[in-house]
GROMACS .gro file of C-alpha atoms in nm:
model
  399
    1UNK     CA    1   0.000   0.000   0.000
    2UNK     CA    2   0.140   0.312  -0.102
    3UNK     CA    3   0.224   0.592   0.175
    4UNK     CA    4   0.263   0.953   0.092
    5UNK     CA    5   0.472   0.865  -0.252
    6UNK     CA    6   0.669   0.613  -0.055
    7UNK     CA    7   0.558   0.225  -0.036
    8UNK     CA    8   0.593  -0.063   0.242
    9UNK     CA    9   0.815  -0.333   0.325
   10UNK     CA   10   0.598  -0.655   0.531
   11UNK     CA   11   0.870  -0.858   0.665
   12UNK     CA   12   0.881  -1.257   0.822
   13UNK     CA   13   1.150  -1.173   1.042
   14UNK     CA   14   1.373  -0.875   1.106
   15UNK     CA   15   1.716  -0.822   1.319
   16UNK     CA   16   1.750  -0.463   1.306
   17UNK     CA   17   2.119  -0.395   1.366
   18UNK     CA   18   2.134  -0.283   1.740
   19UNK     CA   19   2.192  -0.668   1.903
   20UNK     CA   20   1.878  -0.679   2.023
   21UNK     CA   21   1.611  -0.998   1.994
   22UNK     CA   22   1.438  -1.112   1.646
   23UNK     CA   23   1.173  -0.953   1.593
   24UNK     CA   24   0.822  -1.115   1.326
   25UNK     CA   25   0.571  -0.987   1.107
   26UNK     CA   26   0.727  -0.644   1.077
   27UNK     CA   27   0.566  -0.349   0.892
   28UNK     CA   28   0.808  -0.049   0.717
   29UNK     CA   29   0.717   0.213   0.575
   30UNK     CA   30   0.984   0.433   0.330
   31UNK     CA   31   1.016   0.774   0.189
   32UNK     CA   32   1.252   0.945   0.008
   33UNK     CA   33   1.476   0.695   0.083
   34UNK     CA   34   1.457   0.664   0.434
   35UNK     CA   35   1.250   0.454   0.722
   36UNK     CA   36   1.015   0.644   0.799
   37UNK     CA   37   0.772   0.366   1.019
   38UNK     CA   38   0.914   0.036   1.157
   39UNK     CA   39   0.617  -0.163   1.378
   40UNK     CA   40   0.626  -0.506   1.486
   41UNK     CA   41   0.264  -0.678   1.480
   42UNK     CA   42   0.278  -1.035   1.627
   43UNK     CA   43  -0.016  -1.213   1.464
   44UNK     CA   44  -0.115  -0.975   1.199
   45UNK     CA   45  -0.093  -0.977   0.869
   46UNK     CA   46  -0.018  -0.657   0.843
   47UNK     CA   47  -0.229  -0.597   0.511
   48UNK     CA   48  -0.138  -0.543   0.131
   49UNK     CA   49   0.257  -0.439   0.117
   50UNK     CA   50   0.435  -0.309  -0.191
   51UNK     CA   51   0.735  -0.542  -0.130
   52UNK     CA   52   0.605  -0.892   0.068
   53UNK     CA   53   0.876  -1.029   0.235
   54UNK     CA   54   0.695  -1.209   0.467
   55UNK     CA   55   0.896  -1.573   0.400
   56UNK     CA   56   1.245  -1.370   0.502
   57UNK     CA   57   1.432  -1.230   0.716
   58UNK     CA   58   1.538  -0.868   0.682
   59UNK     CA   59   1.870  -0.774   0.801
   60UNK     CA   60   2.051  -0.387   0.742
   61UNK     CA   61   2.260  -0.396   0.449
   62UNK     CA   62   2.621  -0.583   0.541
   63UNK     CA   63   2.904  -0.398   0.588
   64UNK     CA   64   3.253  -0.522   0.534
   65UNK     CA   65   3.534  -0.277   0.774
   66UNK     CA   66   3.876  -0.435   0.558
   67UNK     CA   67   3.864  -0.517   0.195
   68UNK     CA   68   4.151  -0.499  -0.049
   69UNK     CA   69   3.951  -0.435  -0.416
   70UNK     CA   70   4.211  -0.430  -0.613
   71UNK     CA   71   4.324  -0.806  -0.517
   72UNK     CA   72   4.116  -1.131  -0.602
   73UNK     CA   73   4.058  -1.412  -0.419
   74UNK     CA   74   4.187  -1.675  -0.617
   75UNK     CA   75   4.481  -1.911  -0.535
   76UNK     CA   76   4.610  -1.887  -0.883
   77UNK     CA   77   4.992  -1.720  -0.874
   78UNK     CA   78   4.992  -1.576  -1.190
   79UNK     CA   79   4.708  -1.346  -1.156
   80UNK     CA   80   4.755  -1.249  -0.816
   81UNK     CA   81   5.092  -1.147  -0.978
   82UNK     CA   82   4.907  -0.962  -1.273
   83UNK     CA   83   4.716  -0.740  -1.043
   84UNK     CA   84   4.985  -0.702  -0.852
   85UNK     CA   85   5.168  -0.521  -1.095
   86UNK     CA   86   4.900  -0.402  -1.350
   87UNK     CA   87   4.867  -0.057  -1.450
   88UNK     CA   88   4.477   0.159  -1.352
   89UNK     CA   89   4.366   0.111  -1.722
   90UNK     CA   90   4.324  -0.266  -1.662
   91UNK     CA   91   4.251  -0.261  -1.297
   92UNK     CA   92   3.935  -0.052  -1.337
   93UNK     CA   93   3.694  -0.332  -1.473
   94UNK     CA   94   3.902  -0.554  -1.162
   95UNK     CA   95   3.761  -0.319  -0.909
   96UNK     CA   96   3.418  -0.290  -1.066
   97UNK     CA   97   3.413  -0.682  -1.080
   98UNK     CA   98   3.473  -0.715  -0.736
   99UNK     CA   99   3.218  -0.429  -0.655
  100UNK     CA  100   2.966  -0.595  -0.803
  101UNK     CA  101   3.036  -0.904  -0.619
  102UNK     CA  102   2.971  -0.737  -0.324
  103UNK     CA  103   2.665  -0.611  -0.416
  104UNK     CA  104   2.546  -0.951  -0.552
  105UNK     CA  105   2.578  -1.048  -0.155
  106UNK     CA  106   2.426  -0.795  -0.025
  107UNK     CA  107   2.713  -0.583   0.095
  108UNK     CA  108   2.627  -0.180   0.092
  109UNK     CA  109   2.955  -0.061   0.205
  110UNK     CA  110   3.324  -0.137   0.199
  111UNK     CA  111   3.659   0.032   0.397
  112UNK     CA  112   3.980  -0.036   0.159
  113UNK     CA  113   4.298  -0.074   0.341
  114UNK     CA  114   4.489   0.022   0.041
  115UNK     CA  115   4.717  -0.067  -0.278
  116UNK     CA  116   5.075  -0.009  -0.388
  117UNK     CA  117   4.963   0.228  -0.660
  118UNK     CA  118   4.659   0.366  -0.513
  119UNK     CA  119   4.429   0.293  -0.815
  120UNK     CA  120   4.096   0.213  -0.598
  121UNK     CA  121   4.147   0.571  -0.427
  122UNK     CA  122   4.179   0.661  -0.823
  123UNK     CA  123   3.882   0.468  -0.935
  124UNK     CA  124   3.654   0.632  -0.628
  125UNK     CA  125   3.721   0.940  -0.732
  126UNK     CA  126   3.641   0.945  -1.127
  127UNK     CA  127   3.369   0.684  -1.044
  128UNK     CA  128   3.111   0.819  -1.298
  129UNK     CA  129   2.741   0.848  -1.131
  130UNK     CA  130   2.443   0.691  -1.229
  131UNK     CA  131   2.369   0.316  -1.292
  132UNK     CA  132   2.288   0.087  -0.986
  133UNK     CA  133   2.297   0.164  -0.626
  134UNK     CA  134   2.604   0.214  -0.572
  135UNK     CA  135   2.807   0.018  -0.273
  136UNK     CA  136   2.992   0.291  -0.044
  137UNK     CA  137   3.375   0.278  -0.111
  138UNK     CA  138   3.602   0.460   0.151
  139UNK     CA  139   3.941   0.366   0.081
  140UNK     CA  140   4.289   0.476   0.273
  141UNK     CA  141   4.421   0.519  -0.086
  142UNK     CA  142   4.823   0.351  -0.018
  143UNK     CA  143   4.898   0.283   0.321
  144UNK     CA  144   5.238   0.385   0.494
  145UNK     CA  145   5.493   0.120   0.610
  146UNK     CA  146   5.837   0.148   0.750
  147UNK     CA  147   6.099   0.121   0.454
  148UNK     CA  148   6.221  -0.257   0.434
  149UNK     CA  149   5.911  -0.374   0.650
  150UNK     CA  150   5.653  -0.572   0.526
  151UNK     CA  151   5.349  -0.365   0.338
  152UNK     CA  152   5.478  -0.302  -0.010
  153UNK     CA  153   5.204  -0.483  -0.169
  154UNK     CA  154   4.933  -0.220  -0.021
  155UNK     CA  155   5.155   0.107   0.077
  156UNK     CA  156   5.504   0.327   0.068
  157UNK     CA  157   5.691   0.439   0.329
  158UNK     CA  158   5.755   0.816   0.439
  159UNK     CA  159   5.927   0.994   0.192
  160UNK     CA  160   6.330   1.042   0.234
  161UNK     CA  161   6.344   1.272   0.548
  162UNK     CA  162   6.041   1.232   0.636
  163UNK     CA  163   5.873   1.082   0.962
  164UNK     CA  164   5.512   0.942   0.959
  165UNK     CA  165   5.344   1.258   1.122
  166UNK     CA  166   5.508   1.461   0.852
  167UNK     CA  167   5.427   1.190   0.536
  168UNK     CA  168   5.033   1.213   0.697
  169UNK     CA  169   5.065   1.571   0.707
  170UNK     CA  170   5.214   1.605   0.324
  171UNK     CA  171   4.950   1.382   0.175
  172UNK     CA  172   4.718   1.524  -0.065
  173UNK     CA  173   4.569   1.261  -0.240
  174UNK     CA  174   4.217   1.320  -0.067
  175UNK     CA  175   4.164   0.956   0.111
  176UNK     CA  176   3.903   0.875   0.347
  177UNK     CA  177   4.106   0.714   0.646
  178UNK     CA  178   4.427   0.661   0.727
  179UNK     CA  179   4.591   0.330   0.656
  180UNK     CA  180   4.958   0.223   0.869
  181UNK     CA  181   5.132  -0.133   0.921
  182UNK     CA  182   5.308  -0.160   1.222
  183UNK     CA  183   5.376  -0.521   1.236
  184UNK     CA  184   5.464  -0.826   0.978
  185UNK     CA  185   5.230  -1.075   0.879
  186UNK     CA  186   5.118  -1.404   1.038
  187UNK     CA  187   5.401  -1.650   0.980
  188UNK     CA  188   5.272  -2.037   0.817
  189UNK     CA  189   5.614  -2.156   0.968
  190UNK     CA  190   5.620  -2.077   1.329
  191UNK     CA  191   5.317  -2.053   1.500
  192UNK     CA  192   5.233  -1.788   1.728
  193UNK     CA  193   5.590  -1.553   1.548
  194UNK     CA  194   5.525  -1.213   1.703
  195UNK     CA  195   5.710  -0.961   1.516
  196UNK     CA  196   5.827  -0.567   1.645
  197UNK     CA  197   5.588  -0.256   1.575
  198UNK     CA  198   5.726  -0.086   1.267
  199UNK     CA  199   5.750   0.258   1.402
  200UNK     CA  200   5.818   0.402   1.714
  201UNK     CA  201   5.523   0.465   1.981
  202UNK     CA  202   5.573   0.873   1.935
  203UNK     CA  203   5.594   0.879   1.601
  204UNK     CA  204   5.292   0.662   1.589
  205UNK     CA  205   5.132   0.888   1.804
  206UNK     CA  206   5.146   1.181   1.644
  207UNK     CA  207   5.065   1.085   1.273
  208UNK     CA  208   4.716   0.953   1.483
  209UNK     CA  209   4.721   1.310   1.570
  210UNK     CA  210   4.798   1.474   1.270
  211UNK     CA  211   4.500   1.218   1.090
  212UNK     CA  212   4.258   1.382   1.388
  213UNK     CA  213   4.380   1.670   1.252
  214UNK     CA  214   4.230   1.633   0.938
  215UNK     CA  215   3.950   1.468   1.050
  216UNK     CA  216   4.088   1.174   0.933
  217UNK     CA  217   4.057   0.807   1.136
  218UNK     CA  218   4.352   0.532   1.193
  219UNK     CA  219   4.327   0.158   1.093
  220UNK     CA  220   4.647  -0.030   1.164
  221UNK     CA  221   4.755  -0.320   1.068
  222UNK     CA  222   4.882  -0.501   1.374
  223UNK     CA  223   4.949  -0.855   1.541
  224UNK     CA  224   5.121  -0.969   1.830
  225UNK     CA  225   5.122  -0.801   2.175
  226UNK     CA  226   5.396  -0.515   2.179
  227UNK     CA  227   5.231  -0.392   1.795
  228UNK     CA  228   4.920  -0.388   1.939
  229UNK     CA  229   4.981  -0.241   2.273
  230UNK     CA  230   5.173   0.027   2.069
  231UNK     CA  231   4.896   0.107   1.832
  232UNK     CA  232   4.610   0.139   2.114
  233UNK     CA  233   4.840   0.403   2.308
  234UNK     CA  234   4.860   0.597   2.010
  235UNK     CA  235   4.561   0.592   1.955
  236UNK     CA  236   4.477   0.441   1.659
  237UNK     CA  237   4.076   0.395   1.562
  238UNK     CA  238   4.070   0.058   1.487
  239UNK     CA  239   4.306  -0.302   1.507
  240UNK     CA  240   4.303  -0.503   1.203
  241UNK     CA  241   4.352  -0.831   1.231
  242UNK     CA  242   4.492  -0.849   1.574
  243UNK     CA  243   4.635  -1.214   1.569
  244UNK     CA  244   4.764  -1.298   1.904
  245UNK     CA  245   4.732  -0.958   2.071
  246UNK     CA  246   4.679  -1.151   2.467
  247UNK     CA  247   4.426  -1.118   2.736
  248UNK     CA  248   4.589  -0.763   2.834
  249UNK     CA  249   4.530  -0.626   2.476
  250UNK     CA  250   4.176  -0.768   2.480
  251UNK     CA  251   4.102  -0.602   2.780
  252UNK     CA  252   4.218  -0.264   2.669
  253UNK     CA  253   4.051  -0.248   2.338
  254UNK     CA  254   3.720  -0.318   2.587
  255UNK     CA  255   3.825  -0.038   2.778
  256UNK     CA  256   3.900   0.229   2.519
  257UNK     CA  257   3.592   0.060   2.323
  258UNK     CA  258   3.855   0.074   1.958
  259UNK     CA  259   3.687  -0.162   1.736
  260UNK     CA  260   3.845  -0.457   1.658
  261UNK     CA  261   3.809  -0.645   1.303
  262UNK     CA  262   3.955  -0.991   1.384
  263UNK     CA  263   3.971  -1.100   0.976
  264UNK     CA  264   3.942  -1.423   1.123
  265UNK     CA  265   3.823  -1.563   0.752
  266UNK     CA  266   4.193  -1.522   0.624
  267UNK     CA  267   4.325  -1.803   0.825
  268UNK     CA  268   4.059  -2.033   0.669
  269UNK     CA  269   4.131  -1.916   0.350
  270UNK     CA  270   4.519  -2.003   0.386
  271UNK     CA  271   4.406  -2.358   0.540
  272UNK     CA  272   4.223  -2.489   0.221
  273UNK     CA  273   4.483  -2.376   0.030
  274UNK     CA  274   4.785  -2.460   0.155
  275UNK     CA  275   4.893  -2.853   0.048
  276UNK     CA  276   4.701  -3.106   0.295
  277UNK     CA  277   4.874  -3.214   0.539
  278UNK     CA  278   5.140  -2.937   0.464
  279UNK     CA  279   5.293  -2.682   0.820
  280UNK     CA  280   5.143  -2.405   0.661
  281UNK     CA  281   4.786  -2.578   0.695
  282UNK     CA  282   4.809  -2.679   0.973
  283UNK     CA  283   4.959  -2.352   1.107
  284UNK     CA  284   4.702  -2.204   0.889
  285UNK     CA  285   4.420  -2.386   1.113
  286UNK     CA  286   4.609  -2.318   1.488
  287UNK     CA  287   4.597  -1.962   1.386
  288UNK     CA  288   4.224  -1.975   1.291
  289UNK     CA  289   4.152  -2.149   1.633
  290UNK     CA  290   4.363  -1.931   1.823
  291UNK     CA  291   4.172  -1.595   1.665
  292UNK     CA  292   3.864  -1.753   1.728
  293UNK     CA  293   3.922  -1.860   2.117
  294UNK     CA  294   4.038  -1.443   2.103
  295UNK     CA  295   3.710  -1.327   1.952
  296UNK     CA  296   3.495  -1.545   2.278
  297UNK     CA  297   3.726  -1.333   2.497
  298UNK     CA  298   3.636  -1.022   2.295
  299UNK     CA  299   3.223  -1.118   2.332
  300UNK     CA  300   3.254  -1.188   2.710
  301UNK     CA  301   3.483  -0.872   2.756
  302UNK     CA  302   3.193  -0.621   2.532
  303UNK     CA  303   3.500  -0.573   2.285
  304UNK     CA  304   3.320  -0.344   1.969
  305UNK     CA  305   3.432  -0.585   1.739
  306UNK     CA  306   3.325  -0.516   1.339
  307UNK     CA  307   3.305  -0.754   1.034
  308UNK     CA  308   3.597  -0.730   0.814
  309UNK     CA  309   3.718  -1.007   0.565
  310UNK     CA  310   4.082  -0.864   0.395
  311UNK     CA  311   3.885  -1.016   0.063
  312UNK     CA  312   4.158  -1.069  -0.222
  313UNK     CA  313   4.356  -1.259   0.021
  314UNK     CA  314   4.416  -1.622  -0.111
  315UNK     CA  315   4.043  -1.802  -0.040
  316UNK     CA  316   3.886  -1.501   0.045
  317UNK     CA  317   3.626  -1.349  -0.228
  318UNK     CA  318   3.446  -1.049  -0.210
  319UNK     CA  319   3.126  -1.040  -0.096
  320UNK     CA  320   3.104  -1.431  -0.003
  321UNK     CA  321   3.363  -1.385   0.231
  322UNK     CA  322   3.094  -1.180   0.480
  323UNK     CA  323   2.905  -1.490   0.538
  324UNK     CA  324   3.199  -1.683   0.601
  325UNK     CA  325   3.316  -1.432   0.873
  326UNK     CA  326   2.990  -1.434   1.045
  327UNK     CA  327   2.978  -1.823   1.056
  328UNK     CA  328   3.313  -1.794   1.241
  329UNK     CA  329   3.179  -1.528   1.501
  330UNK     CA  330   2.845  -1.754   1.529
  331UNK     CA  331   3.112  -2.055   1.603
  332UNK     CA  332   3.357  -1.813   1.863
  333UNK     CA  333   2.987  -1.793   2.036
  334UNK     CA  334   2.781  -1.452   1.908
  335UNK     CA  335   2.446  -1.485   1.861
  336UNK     CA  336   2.274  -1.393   1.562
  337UNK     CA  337   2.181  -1.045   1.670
  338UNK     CA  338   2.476  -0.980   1.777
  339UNK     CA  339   2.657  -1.091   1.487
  340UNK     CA  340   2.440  -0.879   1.251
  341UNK     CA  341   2.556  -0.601   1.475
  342UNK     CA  342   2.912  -0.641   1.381
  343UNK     CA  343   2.781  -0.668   1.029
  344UNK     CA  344   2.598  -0.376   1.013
  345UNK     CA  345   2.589  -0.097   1.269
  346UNK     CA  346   2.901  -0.137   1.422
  347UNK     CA  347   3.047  -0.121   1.023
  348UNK     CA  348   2.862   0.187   1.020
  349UNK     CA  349   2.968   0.353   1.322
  350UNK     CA  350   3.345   0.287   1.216
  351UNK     CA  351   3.302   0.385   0.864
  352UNK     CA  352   3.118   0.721   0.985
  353UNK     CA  353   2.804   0.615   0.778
  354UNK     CA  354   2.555   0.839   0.922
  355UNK     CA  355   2.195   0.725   0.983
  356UNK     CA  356   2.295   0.387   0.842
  357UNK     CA  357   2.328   0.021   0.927
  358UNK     CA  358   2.033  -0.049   1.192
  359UNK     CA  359   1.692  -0.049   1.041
  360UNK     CA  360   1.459   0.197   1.248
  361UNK     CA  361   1.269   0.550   1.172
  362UNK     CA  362   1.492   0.784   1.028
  363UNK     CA  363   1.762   0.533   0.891
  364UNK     CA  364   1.862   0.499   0.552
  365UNK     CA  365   1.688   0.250   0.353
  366UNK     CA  366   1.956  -0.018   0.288
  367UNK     CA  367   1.835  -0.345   0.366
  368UNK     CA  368   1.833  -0.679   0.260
  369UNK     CA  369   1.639  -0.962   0.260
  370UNK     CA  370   1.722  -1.368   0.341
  371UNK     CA  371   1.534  -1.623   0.263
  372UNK     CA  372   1.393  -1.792   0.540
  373UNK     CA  373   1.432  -1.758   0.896
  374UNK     CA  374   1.615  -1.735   1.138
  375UNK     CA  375   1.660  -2.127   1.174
  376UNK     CA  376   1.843  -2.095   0.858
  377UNK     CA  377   2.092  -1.812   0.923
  378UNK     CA  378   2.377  -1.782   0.793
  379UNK     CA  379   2.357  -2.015   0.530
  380UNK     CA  380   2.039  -1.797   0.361
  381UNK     CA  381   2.329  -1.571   0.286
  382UNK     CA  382   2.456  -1.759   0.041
  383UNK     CA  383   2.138  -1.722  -0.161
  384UNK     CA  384   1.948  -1.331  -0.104
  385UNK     CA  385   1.596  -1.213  -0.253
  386UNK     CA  386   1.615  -0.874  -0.232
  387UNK     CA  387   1.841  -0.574  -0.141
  388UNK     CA  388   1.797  -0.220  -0.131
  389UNK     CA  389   2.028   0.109  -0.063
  390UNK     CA  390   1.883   0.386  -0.014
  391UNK     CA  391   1.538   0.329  -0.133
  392UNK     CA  392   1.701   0.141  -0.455
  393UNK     CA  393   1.603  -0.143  -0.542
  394UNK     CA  394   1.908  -0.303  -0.640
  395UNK     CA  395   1.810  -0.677  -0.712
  396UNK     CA  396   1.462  -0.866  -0.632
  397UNK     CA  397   1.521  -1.274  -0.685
  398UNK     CA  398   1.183  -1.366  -0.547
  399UNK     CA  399   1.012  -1.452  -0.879
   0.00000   0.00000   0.00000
């Protein structure tokens, strides 16, 4: 039934994006691209609606807090080494592939950690308008590293002369956030390798400060417990990744209430890869279970934890890779409300979406819709009717 030029939405199920209960038989009403009513009736129909979604389960649109879209998935070398080294011309339709598998899953917004060559900063900004709903790109154009540390794949280090406040300050390039490594990778030789922060904790410090500066947030790239220690007294807005930060990290990121985007999904990816039976499998799966017994810390501590996948590392796809990251929460021990949470509003909060991820009056109009139930969550991921942003429709599979 149409309302003042807008139309409704009758829903089976909802989980509106604040961790609260399941709600049925919800009514919405939306305007101008907006929620303008949201009322649960229990045991009403609820009447004629525009869009009936009464067999699903509405959900805000996902949110995924650490992509890389310039990288694929796949295991295969020699195009991970092609887009690796391939100039913007060709990367464009790349990026625009891997946008659109996003969308296909029902993911309305994205935070890039970066390239070496900046081309998805590039590609946001001569992104012509029009055409479908678009998914929300903020990207920290190229990250900074510490010259002969790990990061050249995504970032550069400060200029000759130059410390990391000063490289922060000198940038130009017009990114969204702030992107810094300050430790190696997870090693698939030695379990549990811990590896020393890249920069010092002042320095650190004050490029955080110059990034507040220009209103401007930090994600890091950090694991172990001195990198991570580091970046949360600088400052910095969020940890990614976070592998084997300890029980004292964890209990400081609940403290300071820094999100924390685990990327626990990489560690899977690198398992059913590697050779079976091989150390880096099995290192592969230690690290998985070792992030995972971290996130039940993080739920039982009230850690703001946020869904983020690092899709276009090896096994990790864009878009799928959401749903495989929130069957790994479900398994640490959230519950489904909760875990929409990190998929939605929390993604929101650290992305500085306004009025976005939580379905309620006055909220944009991004949402999507699951087949099913909640008795069927997460798998219905795999396979969603309908999604909207902003009022859009961007795909209906119902029929």
């Amino acid at each position: 039934m149409k309302t003042d030029g807008g139309y409704t939405i009758k829903a089976g199920w909802m989980v509106d994006g604040r961790g609260r209960g399941i709600q049925e038989n919800v009514l919405l009403e939306i305007a101008q691209g907006r929620i303008c009513r949201c009322d649960a009736t229990p045991g009403v129909d609820g009447g004629v609606s525009d869009f009936d979604l009464s067999d699903c389960m509405l959900i805000p649109g996902l949110i995924d807090c650490h992509v890389h879209l310039f990288m694929s998935g796949t295991a295969d070398a020699a195009v991970r080494e092609w887009q690796l080294n391939a100039l913007y011309g060709r990367m464009q339709a790349v990026i625009e592939k891997h946008l659109n598998q996003q969308r296909a899953c029902g993911v309305a917004a994205v935070r890039d950690g970066g390239d070496y060559a900046g081309h998805v900063l590039r590609f946001q900004q001569t992104r012509p308008p029009g055409g479908h709903p678009a998914v929300t790109v903020h990207t920290a154009g190229r990250a900074w590293r510490s010259a002969g540390r790990y990061g050249r794949l995504i970032g550069r280090p400060p200029g000759t002369g130059q410390n990391l406040a000063q490289a922060v300050m000198a940038n130009h390039e017009g990114v969204d956030h702030v992107k810094i490594v300050n430790s190696g990778l997870n090693s698939l030789k030695t379990y549990g390798k811990e590896t020393a922060p890249q920069f010092p904790l002042e320095e650190l410090r004050a490029a955080v400060q110059v990034a507040a500066y220009q209103k401007r947030r930090v994600m890091v790239h950090v694991n172990g417990r001195e990198p991570v220690r580091q970046s949360l007294a600088a400052g910095c807005h969020s940890i990614e990744h976070g592998f084997f930060m300890g029980a004292d990290n964890m209990r400081r990121l609940a403290e300071s209430q820094v999100f924390w985007v685990p990327t626990a999904c990489t560690m899977q990816g690198y398992a059913k890869h590697a050779a079976p039976g091989s150390r880096e499998a099995d290192i592969a799966r230690r690290n998985l279970d070792h992030q995972l017994e971290q996130i039940r810390q993080a739920r039982a501590l009230g850690v703001k934890v946020a869904v983020g996948t690092d899709a276009g590392t090896i096994g990790v796809h864009h878009g799928s890779a959401v749903r495989e990251e929130i069957q790994l929460l479900l398994a640490a021990g959230y519950h489904i409300p909760e875990v929409v949470q990190c998929a939605t509003q929390h993604g929101a909060a650290l992305m500085g979406l306004p009025r976005a991820g939580v379905i309620a009056p006055g909220y944009r109009a991004t949402l999507l819709a699951l087949p099913g139930g909640p008795q069927v969550f997460p798998a219905n991921l795999a396979t969603p009717v309908w999604f909207m942003i902003d009022g859009q429709t961007v795909f209906d599979h119902r029929f």
